[in-house]
Coordinates of C-alpha atoms in Angstrom, one line a residue:
Chain A
M1 CA 29.8 33.5 -46.4
A2 CA 31.5 30.0 -47.2
K3 CA 27.8 29.0 -45.6
R4 CA 26.3 30.8 -48.7
D5 CA 28.8 29.3 -51.0
S6 CA 28.0 25.5 -49.8
A7 CA 24.2 26.3 -49.9
A8 CA 24.6 27.3 -53.5
D9 CA 27.0 24.1 -54.4
L10 CA 24.5 22.0 -52.8
V11 CA 21.7 23.7 -55.1
G12 CA 23.9 23.8 -58.0
L13 CA 24.2 20.1 -57.5
L14 CA 20.6 19.3 -57.8
T15 CA 19.8 22.0 -60.8
I16 CA 21.8 20.9 -63.2
E17 CA 21.1 22.9 -66.3
G18 CA 19.0 20.1 -69.1
Q19 CA 19.0 17.6 -67.0
D20 CA 15.5 16.2 -65.1
L21 CA 16.8 15.0 -61.7
A22 CA 13.7 14.5 -60.1
A23 CA 12.7 12.2 -63.4
A24 CA 15.7 10.1 -62.7
W25 CA 15.1 10.0 -59.1
V26 CA 11.4 8.8 -59.9
R27 CA 12.3 6.0 -62.3
E28 CA 15.3 5.0 -59.5
V29 CA 12.5 4.5 -57.2
S30 CA 10.1 3.1 -59.5
G31 CA 12.2 0.4 -60.0
S32 CA 13.1 -0.6 -56.5
L33 CA 9.1 -0.6 -55.8
G34 CA 8.5 -3.4 -58.1
G35 CA 5.3 -1.0 -59.5
R36 CA 3.3 -1.0 -56.3
V37 CA 3.1 2.6 -56.2
G38 CA 1.3 4.1 -59.3
T39 CA 3.9 5.9 -61.6
A40 CA 1.9 8.8 -61.5
E41 CA 1.4 9.0 -57.2
L42 CA 5.1 8.3 -57.1
D43 CA 5.9 11.1 -59.6
R44 CA 3.8 13.4 -57.7
E45 CA 5.6 12.6 -54.2
L46 CA 9.2 12.7 -55.1
R47 CA 8.7 15.9 -57.4
E48 CA 7.0 17.7 -54.3
L49 CA 9.7 16.4 -52.2
Y50 CA 12.4 17.4 -54.8
D51 CA 10.9 20.9 -55.0
A52 CA 11.0 21.6 -51.4
L53 CA 14.8 20.0 -50.7
V54 CA 15.9 22.7 -53.1
D55 CA 13.8 25.1 -51.6
A56 CA 15.4 24.4 -48.3
L57 CA 18.5 24.3 -49.3
R58 CA 18.5 27.4 -51.3
Q59 CA 17.8 28.8 -47.9
G60 CA 20.5 27.2 -46.2
A61 CA 19.1 24.1 -44.7
T62 CA 22.1 22.0 -43.4
D63 CA 20.2 18.6 -41.7
V64 CA 17.5 17.3 -41.3
H65 CA 16.8 18.9 -38.0
S66 CA 16.9 22.2 -39.4
E67 CA 14.5 25.0 -39.5
Q68 CA 14.2 25.4 -43.1
M69 CA 13.4 21.6 -43.3
S70 CA 10.2 21.9 -41.9
E71 CA 8.1 20.9 -44.9
I72 CA 10.6 18.1 -45.6
R73 CA 10.0 16.3 -42.6
A74 CA 6.3 17.0 -43.6
L75 CA 6.5 15.7 -46.8
L76 CA 8.2 12.8 -45.3
T77 CA 6.2 12.3 -42.7
E78 CA 3.3 11.8 -45.2
L79 CA 5.4 9.6 -47.7
S80 CA 6.5 7.4 -44.7
R81 CA 3.4 6.3 -43.1
N82 CA 1.3 5.8 -46.1
R83 CA 4.4 3.3 -46.9
A84 CA 3.8 2.0 -43.5
R85 CA 0.1 1.6 -43.9
Q86 CA 0.5 0.0 -47.5
G87 CA 2.4 -2.3 -46.0
F88 CA 6.0 -1.6 -47.4
S89 CA 9.2 -2.8 -45.8
P90 CA 11.4 -0.2 -43.9
T91 CA 14.1 -0.9 -46.6
E92 CA 11.4 0.1 -49.5
T93 CA 10.7 2.8 -47.5
A94 CA 14.1 4.3 -46.9
I95 CA 15.1 3.6 -50.6
S96 CA 13.1 6.6 -51.4
V97 CA 14.9 8.8 -50.2
F98 CA 18.5 7.4 -50.6
A99 CA 17.9 6.6 -54.2
L100 CA 18.3 9.9 -54.9
K101 CA 22.6 9.3 -54.0
R102 CA 22.5 7.1 -57.0
V103 CA 20.7 10.0 -59.1
L104 CA 23.5 12.5 -58.5
E105 CA 26.5 10.0 -58.6
P106 CA 27.5 11.2 -62.2
V107 CA 29.1 14.1 -60.4
L108 CA 31.7 12.1 -58.8
Q109 CA 33.4 10.8 -62.1
D110 CA 33.4 14.3 -63.9
G111 CA 32.5 16.8 -61.3
T112 CA 34.8 19.7 -59.8
A113 CA 36.6 19.5 -56.5
D114 CA 33.4 21.6 -55.1
Q115 CA 31.0 19.6 -56.5
I116 CA 32.2 16.3 -55.1
R117 CA 32.6 18.6 -51.6
A118 CA 28.9 19.4 -52.3
Y119 CA 27.8 15.8 -52.8
L120 CA 29.4 14.7 -49.8
Q121 CA 27.8 17.1 -47.9
F122 CA 24.5 16.3 -49.7
N123 CA 25.3 12.6 -49.0
G124 CA 25.0 13.5 -45.0
I125 CA 21.9 15.6 -45.4
L126 CA 20.2 12.6 -47.1
D127 CA 21.2 10.2 -44.6
G128 CA 19.5 12.0 -42.1
L129 CA 16.3 12.2 -43.8
G130 CA 16.6 8.4 -44.7
L131 CA 16.7 7.8 -40.8
F132 CA 13.7 10.5 -40.2
A133 CA 11.7 8.6 -42.8
I134 CA 12.3 5.1 -41.1
E135 CA 11.7 6.6 -37.6
T136 CA 8.2 7.6 -38.5
Y137 CA 7.6 4.4 -40.6
T138 CA 8.1 2.6 -37.0
Q139 CA 6.2 5.1 -35.2
T140 CA 3.3 4.6 -37.5
R141 CA 3.9 1.1 -37.6
D142 CA 3.4 0.9 -33.6
E143 CA 0.4 2.9 -34.1
L144 CA -1.2 0.6 -36.1
I145 CA 0.0 -2.2 -33.8
A146 CA -1.7 -0.5 -31.0
A147 CA -4.8 0.3 -32.6
Q148 CA -5.2 -3.3 -33.6
A149 CA -5.0 -5.0 -30.2
E150 CA -7.4 -2.4 -28.8
Q151 CA -9.9 -3.6 -31.4
L152 CA -9.0 -7.2 -31.0
L153 CA -9.7 -6.6 -27.1
E154 CA -13.3 -5.0 -28.0
L155 CA -13.9 -8.0 -30.3
S156 CA -12.9 -10.5 -28.2
T157 CA -15.3 -9.7 -25.3
P158 CA -19.0 -9.9 -25.8
V159 CA -21.7 -9.8 -23.3
V160 CA -24.7 -12.4 -24.2
R161 CA -28.1 -12.5 -22.8
L162 CA -28.9 -16.2 -22.2
W163 CA -32.3 -15.6 -20.5
D164 CA -34.2 -13.1 -18.6
G165 CA -31.8 -12.0 -15.9
V166 CA -29.2 -14.3 -17.6
I167 CA -25.9 -13.0 -18.7
A168 CA -22.6 -15.1 -19.9
V169 CA -19.2 -14.0 -21.1
P170 CA -18.1 -16.9 -23.4
L171 CA -14.6 -16.3 -23.3
V172 CA -12.0 -17.3 -26.3
G173 CA -8.3 -17.4 -26.6
T174 CA -5.4 -16.5 -24.0
L175 CA -6.3 -14.3 -21.2
D176 CA -3.9 -11.7 -20.0
S177 CA -4.4 -9.0 -17.2
A178 CA -5.7 -6.6 -19.3
R179 CA -7.9 -8.3 -21.4
T180 CA -9.2 -9.9 -18.3
Q181 CA -9.8 -6.5 -16.6
V182 CA -12.0 -5.3 -19.8
V183 CA -13.6 -8.3 -19.2
M184 CA -14.7 -8.2 -15.6
E185 CA -15.8 -4.2 -16.1
K186 CA -18.0 -4.7 -19.2
L187 CA -20.0 -8.0 -17.4
L188 CA -20.6 -5.7 -14.2
Q189 CA -22.0 -3.1 -16.2
A190 CA -24.0 -5.3 -18.5
L191 CA -25.1 -6.5 -15.2
V192 CA -26.3 -3.1 -14.4
D193 CA -27.8 -2.3 -17.8
T194 CA -29.6 -5.7 -18.0
G195 CA -31.0 -6.4 -14.5
S196 CA -29.6 -10.0 -14.2
E197 CA -28.7 -11.5 -11.2
Q198 CA -26.9 -14.6 -12.7
A199 CA -23.6 -14.3 -14.7
I200 CA -21.7 -17.5 -16.1
I201 CA -18.6 -17.2 -17.3
D202 CA -17.7 -19.5 -19.9
I203 CA -13.7 -20.4 -20.1
T204 CA -14.4 -23.4 -22.2
G205 CA -12.2 -21.7 -25.2
V206 CA -9.6 -20.3 -22.7
P207 CA -6.4 -22.7 -23.0
A208 CA -4.4 -21.5 -19.5
V209 CA -5.0 -19.1 -16.6
D210 CA -2.0 -18.0 -14.9
T211 CA -2.1 -16.5 -11.0
Q212 CA -2.8 -13.2 -12.1
V213 CA -6.0 -13.8 -14.6
A214 CA -7.3 -16.3 -12.0
Q215 CA -7.1 -13.3 -9.5
H216 CA -8.8 -11.1 -11.9
L217 CA -11.9 -13.4 -12.5
L218 CA -11.7 -14.3 -7.9
K219 CA -12.3 -10.6 -7.9
T220 CA -14.7 -10.3 -10.8
I221 CA -17.1 -12.7 -9.1
V222 CA -16.7 -10.7 -5.5
A223 CA -17.3 -7.6 -7.1
A224 CA -20.3 -9.1 -9.0
R225 CA -21.5 -10.3 -5.7
L226 CA -20.9 -7.0 -3.8
M227 CA -23.5 -5.5 -6.5
G228 CA -26.1 -8.3 -5.7
A229 CA -25.3 -10.6 -8.4
E230 CA -23.9 -14.3 -8.6
C231 CA -21.6 -15.7 -11.1
T232 CA -20.5 -19.3 -12.4
V233 CA -17.7 -20.6 -14.1
S234 CA -18.0 -23.0 -16.4
G235 CA -16.5 -25.0 -19.0
I236 CA -12.8 -25.3 -16.6
S237 CA -10.4 -27.9 -18.7
P238 CA -8.5 -30.3 -16.8
Q239 CA -4.8 -28.5 -17.3
I240 CA -6.7 -25.5 -15.8
A241 CA -8.1 -26.9 -13.1
Q242 CA -4.4 -28.3 -12.2
T243 CA -3.4 -25.1 -12.4
I244 CA -5.7 -23.8 -10.0
V245 CA -5.0 -26.5 -7.6
A246 CA -0.8 -26.3 -8.1
L247 CA -1.1 -22.7 -7.9
G248 CA -2.9 -22.8 -4.7
I249 CA -5.8 -20.4 -5.7
E250 CA -8.8 -20.3 -3.2
F251 CA -11.4 -21.1 -5.7
D252 CA -13.7 -22.4 -2.6
D253 CA -16.4 -19.9 -2.7
I254 CA -16.9 -20.0 -6.6
V255 CA -19.5 -22.3 -8.5
T256 CA -18.4 -24.0 -10.8
K257 CA -19.7 -26.1 -13.5
A258 CA -18.4 -28.4 -16.4
S259 CA -20.3 -26.8 -18.9
L260 CA -21.9 -24.2 -20.3
A261 CA -25.5 -26.0 -20.3
D262 CA -24.9 -27.0 -16.6
A263 CA -24.0 -23.4 -15.6
L264 CA -27.2 -22.1 -17.5
K265 CA -29.2 -24.9 -16.0
L266 CA -28.4 -23.8 -12.5
A267 CA -29.0 -19.9 -13.3
L268 CA -32.1 -20.7 -14.2
R269 CA -32.9 -22.7 -11.4
R270 CA -31.5 -19.9 -9.2
S271 CA -34.1 -17.1 -10.7
G272 CA -36.9 -19.3 -10.4
V273 CA -36.9 -20.7 -13.5
D274 CA -38.4 -24.6 -14.2
L275 CA -37.2 -26.6 -16.8
V276 CA -39.5 -29.2 -17.6
A277 CA -38.9 -32.0 -20.2
H278 CA -42.5 -33.0 -22.4
E279 CA -43.1 -36.8 -22.3
G280 CA -43.3 -38.2 -25.7
A281 CA -41.7 -34.4 -27.0
Q282 CA -40.4 -34.8 -30.6
R283 CA -36.6 -34.3 -30.6
Chain B
M1 CA -24.7 19.8 15.1
S2 CA -24.6 17.5 12.1
E3 CA -27.4 16.0 9.6
R4 CA -28.8 12.7 9.8
L5 CA -30.1 10.8 7.0
P6 CA -33.8 10.0 7.0
I7 CA -34.9 6.5 7.8
L8 CA -38.2 5.5 5.5
R9 CA -40.5 2.4 7.1
I10 CA -42.6 0.4 4.5
G11 CA -44.8 -1.9 6.4
D12 CA -41.7 -3.8 8.5
I13 CA -38.7 -2.8 6.1
L14 CA -36.4 0.3 7.1
L15 CA -35.4 2.3 3.8
V16 CA -32.2 4.8 3.9
S17 CA -31.6 6.5 0.3
V18 CA -27.7 8.0 0.4
Q19 CA -27.9 10.4 -2.1
F20 CA -24.7 12.0 -1.5
D21 CA -21.2 11.7 0.0
L22 CA -21.8 11.4 3.4
E23 CA -19.4 13.1 6.2
D24 CA -18.0 10.4 8.5
Q25 CA -19.9 11.5 11.5
M26 CA -23.2 10.9 9.3
V27 CA -22.3 7.6 8.6
L28 CA -21.9 6.9 12.6
N29 CA -25.2 8.7 12.9
L30 CA -26.5 6.3 10.6
Q31 CA -25.2 3.1 12.1
E32 CA -26.6 4.2 15.3
D33 CA -30.0 5.8 14.0
L34 CA -30.5 2.1 12.3
A35 CA -29.6 0.1 15.4
N36 CA -32.4 2.4 17.1
E37 CA -35.1 2.4 14.5
I38 CA -35.0 -1.4 14.1
V39 CA -35.7 -2.1 17.8
A40 CA -38.6 0.8 18.0
K41 CA -40.5 -0.2 14.8
S42 CA -39.8 -4.2 15.3
A43 CA -37.9 -4.0 11.9
R44 CA -37.7 -6.9 10.0
G45 CA -35.5 -6.0 7.5
V46 CA -33.2 -3.0 6.4
V47 CA -32.8 -2.1 2.6
I48 CA -29.8 0.5 2.2
D49 CA -29.8 1.8 -1.2
I50 CA -26.3 3.1 -2.2
S51 CA -26.8 3.6 -6.1
A52 CA -26.2 7.2 -6.2
L53 CA -22.5 7.1 -4.2
E54 CA -19.8 7.1 -6.3
I55 CA -17.4 6.4 -3.7
V56 CA -17.3 3.7 -0.7
D57 CA -14.4 3.8 0.8
S58 CA -13.4 1.3 3.7
F59 CA -14.9 3.6 6.4
V60 CA -18.3 3.4 4.4
G61 CA -17.7 -0.2 4.0
R62 CA -17.2 -0.9 7.6
M63 CA -20.6 1.2 8.3
L64 CA -22.2 -1.1 6.2
A65 CA -20.8 -4.4 7.4
T66 CA -21.4 -3.3 10.9
V67 CA -25.1 -2.3 10.4
A68 CA -25.5 -5.9 8.6
A69 CA -24.2 -7.2 11.9
I70 CA -25.8 -5.2 14.3
S71 CA -29.5 -5.8 12.2
R72 CA -28.4 -10.0 12.6
V73 CA -28.4 -9.4 16.1
L74 CA -31.8 -8.2 16.1
D75 CA -33.0 -10.7 14.0
A76 CA -33.6 -8.2 11.3
R77 CA -31.5 -8.8 7.8
T78 CA -29.7 -6.2 6.1
V79 CA -29.9 -5.8 2.5
V80 CA -27.2 -3.6 0.4
V81 CA -28.8 -2.2 -3.1
G82 CA -27.7 -0.7 -6.1
M83 CA -23.8 -0.6 -5.7
R84 CA -22.0 0.5 -8.9
P85 CA -19.5 -1.4 -10.9
A86 CA -16.6 0.8 -10.3
V87 CA -17.4 1.0 -6.8
A88 CA -17.7 -3.0 -6.4
I89 CA -14.1 -3.0 -8.5
T90 CA -12.6 -0.7 -6.2
L91 CA -14.1 -1.9 -3.3
V92 CA -12.6 -5.7 -3.9
E93 CA -9.3 -3.9 -4.9
L94 CA -9.4 -2.4 -1.4
G95 CA -9.5 -5.8 0.0
L96 CA -13.5 -5.2 1.3
S97 CA -15.3 -8.1 0.4
L98 CA -18.2 -7.1 2.7
G99 CA -18.8 -10.8 3.6
G100 CA -21.8 -10.9 5.8
V101 CA -23.7 -8.5 3.9
S102 CA -26.5 -9.3 1.4
T103 CA -26.7 -7.6 -2.1
A104 CA -29.1 -6.6 -4.7
L105 CA -28.8 -5.0 -7.9
D106 CA -31.5 -2.6 -7.4
L107 CA -34.4 -1.0 -4.8
E108 CA -36.9 -3.7 -6.5
K109 CA -34.8 -7.1 -6.1
G110 CA -33.8 -6.0 -2.6
L111 CA -37.1 -5.6 -1.2
A112 CA -37.8 -9.1 -3.1
K113 CA -34.8 -10.6 -1.5
L114 CA -35.8 -9.6 2.1
R115 CA -39.7 -11.3 1.4
Q116 CA -38.0 -14.6 0.8
P117 CA -37.4 -17.3 3.3
T118 CA -33.6 -17.0 4.5
S119 CA -31.1 -17.9 2.3
S120 CA -32.5 -21.0 0.1
A121 CA -28.6 -22.6 -0.1
L122 CA -28.9 -23.3 -3.9
R123 CA -26.0 -24.8 -5.5
Chain C
M1 CA 10.0 10.5 -5.7
T2 CA 8.2 13.9 -6.0
A3 CA 5.1 14.2 -7.8
P4 CA 6.3 15.6 -11.3
W5 CA 3.7 18.1 -11.3
T6 CA 2.6 19.4 -15.1
A7 CA 4.9 22.6 -15.7
G8 CA 2.8 25.9 -15.0
E9 CA -0.2 24.1 -12.9
D10 CA 0.7 24.2 -9.1
P11 CA -1.0 21.9 -7.0
Q12 CA -3.7 22.6 -4.7
V13 CA -3.2 22.4 -1.2
H14 CA -6.2 21.5 0.9
P15 CA -6.2 21.1 5.0
I16 CA -6.8 18.2 6.8
A17 CA -7.6 19.1 10.1
R18 CA -11.6 17.9 10.4
S19 CA -13.3 14.6 9.2
G20 CA -15.4 16.9 7.3
D21 CA -12.5 18.0 5.1
L22 CA -12.5 14.6 3.5
V23 CA -15.5 15.2 1.6
H24 CA -13.7 18.5 -0.4
I25 CA -10.9 16.1 -0.4
R26 CA -12.7 13.4 -2.2
Q27 CA -14.5 16.4 -4.4
A28 CA -11.3 18.1 -5.3
I29 CA -9.4 14.6 -6.2
R30 CA -13.0 14.1 -8.2
T31 CA -12.5 17.0 -10.3
L32 CA -8.8 16.6 -11.3
S33 CA -9.6 12.9 -12.5
Q34 CA -12.4 14.3 -14.8
E35 CA -9.9 16.8 -16.1
C36 CA -7.2 14.0 -16.6
R37 CA -9.9 11.9 -18.4
L38 CA -9.1 8.8 -16.2
S39 CA -11.4 5.8 -17.0
L40 CA -14.4 5.7 -14.5
V41 CA -13.3 3.0 -12.6
D42 CA -9.4 4.3 -12.5
Q43 CA -11.4 7.8 -10.8
T44 CA -13.3 5.5 -8.2
K45 CA -9.9 3.6 -7.3
M46 CA -8.1 7.4 -6.9
I47 CA -11.0 9.0 -5.3
T48 CA -10.9 5.9 -2.9
A49 CA -7.1 5.8 -2.0
A50 CA -7.2 9.4 -1.3
S51 CA -10.0 9.2 1.0
E52 CA -8.1 6.5 2.8
L53 CA -4.8 8.0 3.1
A54 CA -6.4 11.8 4.4
R55 CA -8.2 9.9 6.7
N56 CA -4.8 7.8 8.3
T57 CA -3.2 11.8 7.4
L58 CA -6.3 12.7 10.2
I59 CA -6.1 10.0 12.7
Y60 CA -3.0 8.9 12.8
G61 CA -1.0 12.1 11.9
G62 CA -3.0 14.5 14.0
G63 CA -3.5 16.2 10.7
G64 CA -1.8 17.6 7.8
T65 CA -2.5 18.6 4.4
V66 CA -2.7 17.2 1.1
S67 CA -1.2 18.9 -2.3
S68 CA -3.0 17.2 -5.2
G69 CA -2.6 18.1 -9.2
L70 CA -2.0 16.9 -12.7
V71 CA 1.6 15.4 -13.5
S72 CA 3.2 14.4 -16.4
A73 CA 6.1 12.0 -17.3
N74 CA 7.5 10.4 -20.3
G75 CA 4.3 11.5 -22.7
K76 CA 2.2 10.2 -19.7
R77 CA -0.5 12.1 -17.7
G78 CA -1.8 11.5 -14.6
V79 CA -3.1 12.7 -11.1
A80 CA -0.9 12.9 -8.4
A81 CA -1.6 13.7 -4.4
V82 CA 0.6 14.1 -1.7
F83 CA -0.6 13.5 2.0
E84 CA 2.0 15.5 4.6
D85 CA 1.8 15.3 8.5
S86 CA 3.9 16.1 11.5
G87 CA 2.9 13.3 13.4
P88 CA 4.7 10.2 15.3
G89 CA 5.4 8.6 11.8
I90 CA 5.4 5.4 11.4
A91 CA 8.3 2.8 13.2
D92 CA 7.5 -0.3 11.5
V93 CA 6.6 0.3 7.9
E94 CA 6.2 -3.1 6.7
Q95 CA 3.8 -3.8 9.5
A96 CA 1.8 -0.9 8.7
M97 CA 1.8 -1.9 5.0
T98 CA 0.2 -5.5 6.1
D99 CA -3.7 -5.6 5.2
G100 CA -5.6 -5.9 8.4
W101 CA -2.8 -4.6 10.9
T102 CA -4.0 -1.4 12.4
S103 CA -3.1 0.4 15.3
G104 CA -5.9 3.3 15.0
G105 CA -9.1 0.7 15.4
G106 CA -10.1 0.9 11.8
L107 CA -9.7 -2.0 9.2
G108 CA -6.4 -2.0 8.7
L109 CA -6.9 -1.6 4.9
G110 CA -5.6 2.1 4.5
L111 CA -2.0 2.2 3.7
S112 CA -1.9 -1.1 1.9
G113 CA -5.3 -1.1 0.5
A114 CA -4.5 2.5 -1.2
R115 CA -1.3 1.2 -2.9
R116 CA -3.4 -1.5 -4.6
L117 CA -5.6 1.1 -5.9
V118 CA -2.9 3.5 -7.5
D119 CA 0.1 2.9 -9.9
D120 CA 2.4 4.7 -7.7
F121 CA 3.1 4.8 -4.3
Q122 CA 5.7 5.9 -2.0
L123 CA 6.0 6.7 1.7
V124 CA 8.5 8.3 3.8
T125 CA 8.3 8.5 7.4
A126 CA 10.2 7.9 10.4
P127 CA 9.7 7.7 14.2
G128 CA 9.0 11.3 15.4
E129 CA 9.5 13.0 12.2
G130 CA 6.2 12.9 10.4
T131 CA 4.6 11.0 7.1
T132 CA 4.3 11.8 3.5
V133 CA 2.7 9.3 1.1
T134 CA 2.5 10.2 -2.3
I135 CA 0.1 8.4 -5.0
I136 CA 0.1 8.7 -8.7
K137 CA -3.0 7.3 -11.0
W138 CA -2.0 7.8 -14.6
V139 CA -4.2 7.8 -17.4
R140 CA -3.7 4.4 -19.5

C-alpha cells in the first residue's frame, strides 16, 4: 500500500487547495522565455501538461518511462519539437519542465515530512521529464539539419542545357564524395533525357578537390563515355591542377579546357556546329 | 538447346537488340553468331542495342568488348548503344571501362556514328 | 559476420548449379532490392555484384547455393546475399582479391569488383573447405 500512498502524496503536492499552481508555472516559464512564446499558447501547453501529469501520478506513474506517462511523453515531444523548430536553445526548452520545481518550493519551508519526501520524489520524476525533453529537442534538430543538408544537395547541382546536344553542370563550393555522386547520377540521367552527346563539368567555383572527388569525376567521365557521350572539364584552378598532379591522379584521357567558353566552343565543334564571326558586326 | 537472339540486317549494318536478361550460353551464342554474320553478310558495322538491359555484368561486358575486337579484325565497326546511366556507373565501379568499344546514346546516333568516316580525332 | 536477417523473414535459398540459375538469382535479388527501396543505382550494383559472385560460385566452387533476404541493423535496412560452395576454397585470398587476377579465364574482376559494388563484403575460405561470401547493400 506504500505505493498508493506515495501516489496520493504526489498528487496532493500538485493540487493544493486554493492555489493555481499551473498559473504560477506558466508565469515562471513565460519570464524565462522572454515573451517569445505567446502567453495564451504557453498557458494551453503547460496546463495540458499539468493536467496530464496529475492524471499520470494519480494512476501511479513513477518515472518518465512509466506506461501511465505515455500522454506526458507525447505532449512533451510536441513541446520540444516546437521549441526546436522555433529556434529556442536546449536550456530554454528544459526550463519549461524544471520551472515546476521552483513553483513547488514553498512546500520545503512549511511542509510536513511526507510532503518533503513527495517533493523530492517528484523532483526525480521532473529530472527524467527534462532529460526526455532535451533528447527530443536534439533529435528534432538533427532531423532539421539532415533535411537541410539534403535540400542543399539538391539545390547546388543544376544541370543546364547550353545548346542542342550540349549540357553543363556548373559546380560551386566544396565537393564531397556524396555530392559528387549526386552530380554524377544527375549528369548521366540528363544525357539520356536531353539526348546530349556533349557534357561540360565546370569546376570554376570549386576551391579544392581531394583524391576521392577527383576519382568520382573520372568515373563520371568514363561512365558518360560508356553511354556514348563525351565530357569536358573546364575551369580547373591552378591550385586544383597542382593537387591533381601531386596526388598522381591520371587525368590523361580527360579533355580539359581553361574556361567554360572554351569548353563550349569545343563541344559545339564536336557536334558539328560552326561558329562564324561576321566582319563589321556590332559588338 | 538454347535460344539465339535474332540478328537483323539493314544495308551493310547488323543490328542486335537485347531485350531481356541473357543466360550465359545465349551471350556466347550471340558472340559466335555475330562473328559468322559479319563475314557472311560482308557487314561494315554492328549495332548492339542494350537500352532494355538493367544489368550488364563482367560476362556480358566481356562479350561486348570481344565482339568489338572481332569486328575490328573483320574490318567492321561495333557500336554499343543505349546503356543506362545506372548500368554505366556500375560497370565503371566494377572496373570495366570497355576501352575499345564505341558507344552511342541511342540507336539513331549509333547508326549515324557508323556512317561517319573513322574517328575524326577532334580535341 | 553473419547476415543480420530481418526477424520473421527467412532468407530464400537458391541453388547455383547451372549457368541458367544466374538469371533466377539476378531476378530474386532485383525483387528484394526493389522491395527494400534501394536507389536505382544501388539496385543495379547489388544485382551485378550478386551475378559476379554467383558465377564465381559456379565456376570456381563447382556450384553451391545463395541465400538472400532483407537485413536490418542499427536502424538501417538492406539486402544481403550469402554465397556458399564446398569447392577447393581459396589459398591466397589477397591475390584473389586483386583486380585482374584470375584462375578461371575470366576478367578477374569478380571478387574485387563485387566488393567495390556493395557496402559490406566478407570472404571466409580455406583450402579444401569451400568458400562463403557475404554481401550487403544498405539503404542510404
